[in-house]
CSV table of C-alpha atoms in Angstrom, one decimal:
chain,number,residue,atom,x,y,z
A,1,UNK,CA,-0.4,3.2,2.2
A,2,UNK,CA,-2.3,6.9,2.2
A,3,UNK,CA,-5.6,7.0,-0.1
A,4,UNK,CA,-5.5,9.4,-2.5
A,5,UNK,CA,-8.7,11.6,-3.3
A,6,UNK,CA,-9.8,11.8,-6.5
A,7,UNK,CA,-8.6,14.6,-8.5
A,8,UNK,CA,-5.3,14.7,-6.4
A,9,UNK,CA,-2.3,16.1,-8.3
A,10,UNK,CA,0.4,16.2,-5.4
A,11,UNK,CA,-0.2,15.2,-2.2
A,12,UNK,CA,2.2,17.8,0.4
A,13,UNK,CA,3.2,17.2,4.1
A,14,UNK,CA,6.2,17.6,6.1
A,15,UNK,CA,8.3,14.7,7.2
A,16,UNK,CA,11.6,14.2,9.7
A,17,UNK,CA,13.9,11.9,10.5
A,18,UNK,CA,14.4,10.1,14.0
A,19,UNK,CA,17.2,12.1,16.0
A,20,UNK,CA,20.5,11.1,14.6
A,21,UNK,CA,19.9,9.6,11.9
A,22,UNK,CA,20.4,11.4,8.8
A,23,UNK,CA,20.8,8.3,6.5
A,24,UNK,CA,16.6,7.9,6.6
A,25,UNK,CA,15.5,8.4,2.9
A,26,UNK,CA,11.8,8.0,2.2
A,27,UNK,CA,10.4,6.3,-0.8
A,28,UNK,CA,7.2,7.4,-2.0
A,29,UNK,CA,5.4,5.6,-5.0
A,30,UNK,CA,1.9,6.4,-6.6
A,31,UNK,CA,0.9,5.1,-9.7
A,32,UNK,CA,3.8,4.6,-12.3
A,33,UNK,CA,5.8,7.3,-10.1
A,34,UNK,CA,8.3,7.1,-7.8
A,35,UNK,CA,9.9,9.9,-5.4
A,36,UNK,CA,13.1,9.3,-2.9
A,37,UNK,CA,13.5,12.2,-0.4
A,38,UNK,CA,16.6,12.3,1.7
A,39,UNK,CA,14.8,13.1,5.5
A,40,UNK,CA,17.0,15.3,7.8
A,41,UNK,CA,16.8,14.5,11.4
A,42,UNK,CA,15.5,16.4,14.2
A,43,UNK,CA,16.1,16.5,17.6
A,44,UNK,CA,12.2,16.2,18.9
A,45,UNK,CA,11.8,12.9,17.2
A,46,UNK,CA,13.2,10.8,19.7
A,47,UNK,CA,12.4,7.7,21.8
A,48,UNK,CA,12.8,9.2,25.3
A,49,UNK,CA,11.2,7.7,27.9
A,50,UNK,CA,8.6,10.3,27.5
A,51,UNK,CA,8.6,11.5,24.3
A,52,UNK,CA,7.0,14.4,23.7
A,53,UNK,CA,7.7,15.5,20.1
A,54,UNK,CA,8.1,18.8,20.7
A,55,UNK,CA,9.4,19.4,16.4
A,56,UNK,CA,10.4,22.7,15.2
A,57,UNK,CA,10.2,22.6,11.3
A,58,UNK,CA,11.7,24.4,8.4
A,59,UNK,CA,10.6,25.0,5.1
A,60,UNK,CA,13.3,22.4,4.3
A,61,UNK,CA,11.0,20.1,5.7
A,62,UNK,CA,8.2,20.3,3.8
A,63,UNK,CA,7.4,17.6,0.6
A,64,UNK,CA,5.3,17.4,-2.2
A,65,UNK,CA,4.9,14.5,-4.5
A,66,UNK,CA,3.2,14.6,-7.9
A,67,UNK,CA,0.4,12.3,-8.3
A,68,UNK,CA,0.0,11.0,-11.2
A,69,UNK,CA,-3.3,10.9,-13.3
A,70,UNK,CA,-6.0,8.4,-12.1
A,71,UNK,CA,-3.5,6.7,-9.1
A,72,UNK,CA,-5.5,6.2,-5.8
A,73,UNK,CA,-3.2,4.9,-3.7
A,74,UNK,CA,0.6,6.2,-2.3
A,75,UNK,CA,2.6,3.8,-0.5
A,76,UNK,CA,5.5,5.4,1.6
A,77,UNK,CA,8.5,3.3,2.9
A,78,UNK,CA,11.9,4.6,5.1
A,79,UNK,CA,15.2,2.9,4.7
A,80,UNK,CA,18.6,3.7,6.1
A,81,UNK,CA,21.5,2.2,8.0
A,82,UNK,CA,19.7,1.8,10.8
A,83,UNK,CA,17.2,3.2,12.9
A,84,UNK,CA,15.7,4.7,9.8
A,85,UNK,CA,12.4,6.1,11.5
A,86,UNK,CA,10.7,9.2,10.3
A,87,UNK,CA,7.5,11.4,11.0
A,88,UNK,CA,5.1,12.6,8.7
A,89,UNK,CA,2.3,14.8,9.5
A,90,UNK,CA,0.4,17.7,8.2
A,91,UNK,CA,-0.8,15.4,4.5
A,92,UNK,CA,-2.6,17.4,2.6
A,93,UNK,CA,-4.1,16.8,-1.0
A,94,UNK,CA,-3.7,19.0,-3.7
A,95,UNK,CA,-5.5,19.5,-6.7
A,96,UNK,CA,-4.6,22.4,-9.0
């Protein structure tokens, strides 16, 4: 669960799935709204030994979600045949 600024209309980040997996969708809900991604995988989001997470990005995988008006809260679940980790970084609120 990510707490959302007021004033927040989307909230923007980029997301991946875990390395051979490209089942992972990600759920997103906020308020009364409700946003499934499909997640592509990527090879740096592995469970090596030593990871390192070395992740190249495209522009592919980068997500916003519309916030509705007055929510505060967005919860964010994976599912997936199996293994259905992801990453998320870079969040970001935006208000226009």
């Amino acid at each position: 669960t990510v707490t959302i600024p007021a004033g927040t209309t989307k909230v923007g980040f980029y997301s991946v799935a875990w390395k051979g997996n490209d089942s992972t969708t990600l759920t997103c809900k906020a308020g009364s709204s409700t946003v499934t991604l499909n997640l592509t995988a990527n090879a740096g989001a592995t469970g090596n030994p030593d990871p390192t997470y070395e992740i190249t990005v495209t522009d592919s995988d980068y997500y916003t979600v519309d916030i509705p008006d007055g929510a505060t809260q967005m919860t964010v679940e994976t599912t997936g045949t199996s293994n259905c980790r992801a990453l998320i970084f870079g969040l970001k609120a935006i208000t226009e």
